[in-house]
Coordinates of C-alpha atoms in Angstrom, one line a residue:
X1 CA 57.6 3.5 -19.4
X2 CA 57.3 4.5 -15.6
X3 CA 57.9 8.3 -15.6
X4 CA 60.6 9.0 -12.9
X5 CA 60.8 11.7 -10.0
X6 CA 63.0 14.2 -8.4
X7 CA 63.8 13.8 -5.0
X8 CA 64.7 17.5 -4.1
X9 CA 66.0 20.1 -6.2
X10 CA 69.6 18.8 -6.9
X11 CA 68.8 15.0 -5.6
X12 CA 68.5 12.1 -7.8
X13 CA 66.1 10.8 -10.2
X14 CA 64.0 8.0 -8.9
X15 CA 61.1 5.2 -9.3
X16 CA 58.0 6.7 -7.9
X17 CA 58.4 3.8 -5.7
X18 CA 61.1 2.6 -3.4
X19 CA 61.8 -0.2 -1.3
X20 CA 62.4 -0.5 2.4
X21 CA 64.5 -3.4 3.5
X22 CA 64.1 -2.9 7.0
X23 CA 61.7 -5.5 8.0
X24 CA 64.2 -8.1 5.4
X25 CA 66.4 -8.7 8.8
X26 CA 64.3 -7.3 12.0
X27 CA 61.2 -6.3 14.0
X28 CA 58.6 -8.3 11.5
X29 CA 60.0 -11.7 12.8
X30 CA 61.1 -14.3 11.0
X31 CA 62.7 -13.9 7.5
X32 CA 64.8 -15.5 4.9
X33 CA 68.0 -13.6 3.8
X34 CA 67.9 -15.8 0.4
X35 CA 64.3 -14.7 -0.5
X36 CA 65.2 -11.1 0.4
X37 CA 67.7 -11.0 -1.9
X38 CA 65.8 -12.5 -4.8
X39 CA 63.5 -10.0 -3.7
X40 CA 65.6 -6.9 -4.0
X41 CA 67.1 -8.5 -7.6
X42 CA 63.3 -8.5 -8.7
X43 CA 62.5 -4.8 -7.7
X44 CA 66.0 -3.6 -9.4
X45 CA 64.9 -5.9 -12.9
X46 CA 61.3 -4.2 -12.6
X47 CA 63.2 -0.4 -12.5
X48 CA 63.1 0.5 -8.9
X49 CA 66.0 2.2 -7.9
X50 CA 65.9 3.6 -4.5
X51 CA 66.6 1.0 -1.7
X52 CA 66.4 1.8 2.3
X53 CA 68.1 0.4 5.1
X54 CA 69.8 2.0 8.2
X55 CA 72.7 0.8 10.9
X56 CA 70.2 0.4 13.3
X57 CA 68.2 -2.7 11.3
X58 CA 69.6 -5.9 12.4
X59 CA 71.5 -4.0 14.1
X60 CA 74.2 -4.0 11.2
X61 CA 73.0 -7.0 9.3
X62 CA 70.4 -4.9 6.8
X63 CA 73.0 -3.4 5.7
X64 CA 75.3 -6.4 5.2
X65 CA 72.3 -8.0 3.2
X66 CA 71.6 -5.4 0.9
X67 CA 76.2 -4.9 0.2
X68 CA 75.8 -9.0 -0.6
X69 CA 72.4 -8.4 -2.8
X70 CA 74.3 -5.8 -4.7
X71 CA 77.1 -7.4 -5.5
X72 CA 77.8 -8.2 -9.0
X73 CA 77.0 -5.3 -10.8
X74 CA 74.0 -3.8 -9.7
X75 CA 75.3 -1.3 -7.2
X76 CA 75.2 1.1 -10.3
X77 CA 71.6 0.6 -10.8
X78 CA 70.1 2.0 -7.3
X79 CA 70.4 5.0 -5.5
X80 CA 71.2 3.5 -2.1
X81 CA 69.9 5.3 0.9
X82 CA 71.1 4.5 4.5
X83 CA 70.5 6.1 8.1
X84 CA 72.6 6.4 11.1
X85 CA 71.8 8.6 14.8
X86 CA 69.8 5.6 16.4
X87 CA 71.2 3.6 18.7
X88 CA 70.8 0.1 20.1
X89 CA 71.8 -0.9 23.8
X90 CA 72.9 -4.1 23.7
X91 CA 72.6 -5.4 26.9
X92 CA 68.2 -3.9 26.8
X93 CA 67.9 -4.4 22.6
X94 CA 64.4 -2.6 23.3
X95 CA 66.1 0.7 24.6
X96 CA 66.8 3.7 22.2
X97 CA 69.3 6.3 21.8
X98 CA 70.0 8.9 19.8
X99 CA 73.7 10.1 18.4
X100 CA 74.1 13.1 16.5
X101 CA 77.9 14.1 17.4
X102 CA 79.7 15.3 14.3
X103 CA 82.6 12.6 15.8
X104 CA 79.7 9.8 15.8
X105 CA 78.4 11.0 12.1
X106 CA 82.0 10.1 10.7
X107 CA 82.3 6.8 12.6
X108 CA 79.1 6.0 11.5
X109 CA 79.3 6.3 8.0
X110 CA 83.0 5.1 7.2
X111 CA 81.5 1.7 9.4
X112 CA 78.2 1.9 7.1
X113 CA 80.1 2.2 3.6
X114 CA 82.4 -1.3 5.1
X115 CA 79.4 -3.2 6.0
X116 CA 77.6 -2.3 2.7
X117 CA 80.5 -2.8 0.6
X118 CA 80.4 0.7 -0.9
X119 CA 83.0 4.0 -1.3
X120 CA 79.9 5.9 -1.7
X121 CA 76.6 6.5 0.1
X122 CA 73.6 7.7 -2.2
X123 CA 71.4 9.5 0.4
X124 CA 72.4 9.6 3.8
X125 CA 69.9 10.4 6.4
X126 CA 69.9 11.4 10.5
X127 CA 67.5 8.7 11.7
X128 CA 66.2 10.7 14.4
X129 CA 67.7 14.2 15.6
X130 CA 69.6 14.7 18.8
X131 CA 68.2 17.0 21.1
X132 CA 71.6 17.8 22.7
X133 CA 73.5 19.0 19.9
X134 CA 72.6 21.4 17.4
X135 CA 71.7 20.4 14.2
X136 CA 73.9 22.9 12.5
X137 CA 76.6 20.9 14.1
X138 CA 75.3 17.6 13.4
X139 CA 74.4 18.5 9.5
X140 CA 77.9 20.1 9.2
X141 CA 79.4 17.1 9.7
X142 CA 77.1 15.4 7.1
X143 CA 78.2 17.9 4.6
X144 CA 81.9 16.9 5.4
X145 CA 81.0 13.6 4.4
X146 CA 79.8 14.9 0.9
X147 CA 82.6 17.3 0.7
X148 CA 84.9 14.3 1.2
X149 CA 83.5 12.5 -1.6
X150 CA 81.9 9.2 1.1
X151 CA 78.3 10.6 0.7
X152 CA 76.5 12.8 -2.2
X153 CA 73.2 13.6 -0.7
X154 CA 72.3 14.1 2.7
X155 CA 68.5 13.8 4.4
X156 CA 67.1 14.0 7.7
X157 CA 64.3 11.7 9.7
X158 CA 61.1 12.7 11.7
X159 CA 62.7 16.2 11.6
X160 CA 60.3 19.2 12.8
X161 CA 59.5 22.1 10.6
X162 CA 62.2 24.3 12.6
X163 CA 64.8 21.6 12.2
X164 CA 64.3 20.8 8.8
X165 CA 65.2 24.9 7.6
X166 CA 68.1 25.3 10.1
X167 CA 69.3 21.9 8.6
X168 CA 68.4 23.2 4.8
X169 CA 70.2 26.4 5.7
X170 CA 73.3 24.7 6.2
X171 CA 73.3 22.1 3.6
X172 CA 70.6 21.5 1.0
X173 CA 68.5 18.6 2.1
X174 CA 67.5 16.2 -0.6
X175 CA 65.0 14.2 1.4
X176 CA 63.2 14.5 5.1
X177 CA 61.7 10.9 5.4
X178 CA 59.0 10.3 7.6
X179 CA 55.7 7.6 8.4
X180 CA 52.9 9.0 6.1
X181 CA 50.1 7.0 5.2
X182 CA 45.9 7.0 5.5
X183 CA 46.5 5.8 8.4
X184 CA 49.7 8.7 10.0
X185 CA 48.5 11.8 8.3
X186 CA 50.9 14.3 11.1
X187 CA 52.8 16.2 8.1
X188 CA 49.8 17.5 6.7
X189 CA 48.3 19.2 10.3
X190 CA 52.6 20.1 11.7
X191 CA 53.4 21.9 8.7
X192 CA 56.4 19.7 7.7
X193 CA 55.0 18.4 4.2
X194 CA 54.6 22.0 3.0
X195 CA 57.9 23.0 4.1
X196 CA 59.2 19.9 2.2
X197 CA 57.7 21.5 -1.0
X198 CA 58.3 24.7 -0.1
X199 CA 61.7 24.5 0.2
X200 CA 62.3 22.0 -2.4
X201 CA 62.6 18.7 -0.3
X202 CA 61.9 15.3 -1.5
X203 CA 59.4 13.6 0.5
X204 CA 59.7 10.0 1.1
X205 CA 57.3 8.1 3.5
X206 CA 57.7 5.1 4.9
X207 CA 55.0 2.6 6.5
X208 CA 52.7 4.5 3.5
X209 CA 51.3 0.5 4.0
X210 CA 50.6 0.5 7.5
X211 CA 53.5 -1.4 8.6
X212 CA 51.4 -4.0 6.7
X213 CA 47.4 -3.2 8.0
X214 CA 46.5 -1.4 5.3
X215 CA 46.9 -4.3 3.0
X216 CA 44.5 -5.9 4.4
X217 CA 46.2 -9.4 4.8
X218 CA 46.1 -8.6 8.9
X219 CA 43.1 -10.3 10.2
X220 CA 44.1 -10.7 14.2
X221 CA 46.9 -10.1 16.4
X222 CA 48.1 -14.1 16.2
X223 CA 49.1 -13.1 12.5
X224 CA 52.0 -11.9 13.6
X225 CA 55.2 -13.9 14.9
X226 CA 56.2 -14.0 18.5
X227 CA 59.0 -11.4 18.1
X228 CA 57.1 -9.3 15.6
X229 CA 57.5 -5.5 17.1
X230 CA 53.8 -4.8 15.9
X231 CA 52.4 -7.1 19.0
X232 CA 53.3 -4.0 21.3
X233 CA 52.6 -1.3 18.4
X234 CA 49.4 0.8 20.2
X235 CA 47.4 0.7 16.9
X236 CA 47.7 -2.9 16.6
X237 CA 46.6 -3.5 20.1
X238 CA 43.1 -4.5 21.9
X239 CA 40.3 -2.1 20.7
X240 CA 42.5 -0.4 18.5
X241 CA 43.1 -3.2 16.5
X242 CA 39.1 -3.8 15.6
X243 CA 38.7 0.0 15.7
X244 CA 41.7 0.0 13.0
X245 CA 40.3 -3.2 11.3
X246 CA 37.2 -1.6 10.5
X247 CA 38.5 1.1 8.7
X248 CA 40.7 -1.4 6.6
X249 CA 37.4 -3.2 5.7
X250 CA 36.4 0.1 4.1
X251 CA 39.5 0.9 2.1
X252 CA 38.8 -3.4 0.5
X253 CA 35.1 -2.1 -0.8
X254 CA 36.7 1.1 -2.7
X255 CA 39.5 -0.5 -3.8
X256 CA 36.9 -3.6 -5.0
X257 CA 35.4 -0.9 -7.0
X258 CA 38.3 0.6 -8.6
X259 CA 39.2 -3.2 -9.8
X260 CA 42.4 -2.7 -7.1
X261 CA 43.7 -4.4 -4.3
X262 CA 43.9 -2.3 -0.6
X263 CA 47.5 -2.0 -0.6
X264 CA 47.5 -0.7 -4.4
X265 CA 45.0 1.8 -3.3
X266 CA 46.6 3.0 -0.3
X267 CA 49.8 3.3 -2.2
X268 CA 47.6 5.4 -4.7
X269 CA 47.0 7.6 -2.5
X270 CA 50.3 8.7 -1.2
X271 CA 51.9 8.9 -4.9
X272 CA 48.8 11.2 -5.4
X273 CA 49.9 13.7 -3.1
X274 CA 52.5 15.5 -5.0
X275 CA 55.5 14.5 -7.6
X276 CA 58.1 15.2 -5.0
X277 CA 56.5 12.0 -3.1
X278 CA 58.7 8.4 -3.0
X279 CA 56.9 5.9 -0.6
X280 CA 58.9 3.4 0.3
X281 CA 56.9 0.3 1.2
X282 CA 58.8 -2.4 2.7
X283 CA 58.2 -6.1 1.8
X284 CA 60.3 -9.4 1.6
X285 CA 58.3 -11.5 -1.2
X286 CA 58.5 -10.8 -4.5
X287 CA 54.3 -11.1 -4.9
X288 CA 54.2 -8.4 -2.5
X289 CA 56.3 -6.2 -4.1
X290 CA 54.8 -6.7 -7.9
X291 CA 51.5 -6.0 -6.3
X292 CA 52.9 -2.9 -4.7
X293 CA 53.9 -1.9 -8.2
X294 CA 50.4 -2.2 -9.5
X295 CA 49.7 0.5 -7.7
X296 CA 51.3 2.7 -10.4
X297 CA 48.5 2.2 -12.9
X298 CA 45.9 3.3 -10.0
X299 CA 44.8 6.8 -11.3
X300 CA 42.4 8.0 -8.6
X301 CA 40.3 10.9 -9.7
X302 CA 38.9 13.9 -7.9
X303 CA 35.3 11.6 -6.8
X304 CA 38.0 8.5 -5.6
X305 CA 39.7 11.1 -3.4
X306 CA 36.5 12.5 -1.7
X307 CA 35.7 8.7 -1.2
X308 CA 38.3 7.8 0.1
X309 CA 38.0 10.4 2.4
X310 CA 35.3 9.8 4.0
X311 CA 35.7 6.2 4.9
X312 CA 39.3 6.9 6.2
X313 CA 39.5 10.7 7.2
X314 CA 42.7 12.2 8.9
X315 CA 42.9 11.3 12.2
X316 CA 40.7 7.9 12.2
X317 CA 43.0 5.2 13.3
X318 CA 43.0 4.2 16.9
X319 CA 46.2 4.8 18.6
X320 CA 49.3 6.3 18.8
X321 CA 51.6 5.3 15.6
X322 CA 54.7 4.3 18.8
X323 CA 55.0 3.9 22.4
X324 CA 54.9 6.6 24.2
X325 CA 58.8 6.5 24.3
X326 CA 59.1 6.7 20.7
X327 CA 57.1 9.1 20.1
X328 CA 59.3 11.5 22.0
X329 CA 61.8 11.1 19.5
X330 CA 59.7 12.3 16.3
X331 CA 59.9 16.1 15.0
X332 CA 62.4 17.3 17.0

């Protein structure tokens, strides 16, 4: 039996492995809400627990998938995690905003628990913090919401180190969540993965896949579909994209060697980096996901590590992990 872990001190118990749901209704083009939902049955049946979505996916309709997939007695089963703090413009669906009023962190949650069906939210996360007001303001009214019985943990996104204690300070944070992978190694270099441990933070990556490279399965840019965000992604790009594929073509031989596939290994990796670690690798197919799982009887040994090193060190992959834009908005 799969040994479960902690996600911060007072968080919940967890599969070492979650699932995000994002790419189930938006930015990885086409999908299939059926399929996703057979999907998300399948992970629950094989013990994970922790599903991810946010307001912002779809927007709205993520979440609306994952109240109908849990419908029927399985809410009890997960520990459902939702965001809020982004914000689409409708009229330019490629612009960004951020909202971090305690007014907005009410409205946004009581219109969360509605669309997913729910009187409770599991683990509720800032997506991405608002430079304008204070994040003793903003995490206030996050621990109204647990005071008042809607949410019972809260968490932050792509938080900086000084963000993350002035946020701990005035409410325990069960999780900071944030892209970590071979491939997006900033925690490790900014400090923010040892404050997670030092502080007693869960840590729960998402991408730890690549947004899909590391598998792999990505041979050329015309894998993706037309409205797949990943065609304007700077690592997936020109140059970058051989320069990145290269690296992946590495990652195959070692994991050939371990008897593995790449995306096993690569999840491998992360679990490897402490027991307060929950990837969250996103998928829609149900043969992506069991294969994700394998990953979990990939024990990688001192030897595998230094391998794995140097084929993919930190700070190989070509390009910026956003658009210049984005990246703006990450560890604030």
């Amino acid at each position: 039996m799969t040994a479960l872990r902690k996600l911060g001190r007072i968080g919940p118990d967890v599969f070492p492995l979650g699932l995000g749901c994002m790419g189930m209704s938006d930015f990885y083009g086409a999908h299939d809400d059926a399929e996703s939902i057979r999907t998300i049955h399948h992970a629950i049946e094989r013990g994970v627990n922790l599903l991810d979505t946010a307001d912002i996916y779809g927007p709205h309709t993520n979440e609306e998938l994952l109240g109908r997939a849990l419908a029927g007695g399985r809410r009890d089963k997960v520990v459902l995690a939702t965001k809020f703090g982004m914000v689409r413009d409708p009229a330019n669906p490629a612009a960004r905003g951020v909202n971090g009023r305690p007014e907005y962190v009410r409205a946004a949650c009581d219109a969360s628990l509605k669309r997913l069906g729910l009187d409770v939210i599991d683990l509720y996360y800032l997506h991405r913090v608002d430079p304008t007001v204070p994040i003793e303001e903003t995490v206030g009214a996050m621990a109204g919401l647990v005071q008042a019985g809607k949410v019972r943990w809260i968490g932050l996104s792509e938080a900086g180190v000084d963000t993350i204690e002035r946020a701990h300070a005035v409410h325990p944070l069960t999780a900071l969540q944030t892209e970590y992978s071979l491939w997006t190694r900033d925690v490790d270099e900014n400090g923010i993965f040892a404050t997670c441990e030092r502080l007693g933070i869960g840590f729960v990556p998402y991408s730890p896949l690549g947004r899909g490279f590391l598998t792999g399965a990505i041979r050329t840019p015309d894998d993706f579909d037309a409205d797949d965000y990943r065609k304007t992604n700077p690592r997936f790009i020109g140059e970058n994209f051989a320069r990145n594929l290269t690296l992946v073509d590495k990652v195959r031989e070692l994991a050939d060697a371990l008897g593995c596939t790449p995306a096993q290994l690569a999840l491998a990796w992360v679990l490897a980096r402490g027991e307060h670690v929950v990837p969250i690798p996103g998928t829609r197919r149900i043969a992506n996901l069991d294969d994700n799982l394998g990953a979990l009887d990939v024990q990688l040994g001192a030897q595998d590590l230094a391998d794995i090193e140097a084929v993919f060190p930190a700070g190989a992959a070509a390009g910026t992990r956003y658009a210049a834009a984005v990246m703006g908005m990450l560890s604030r």
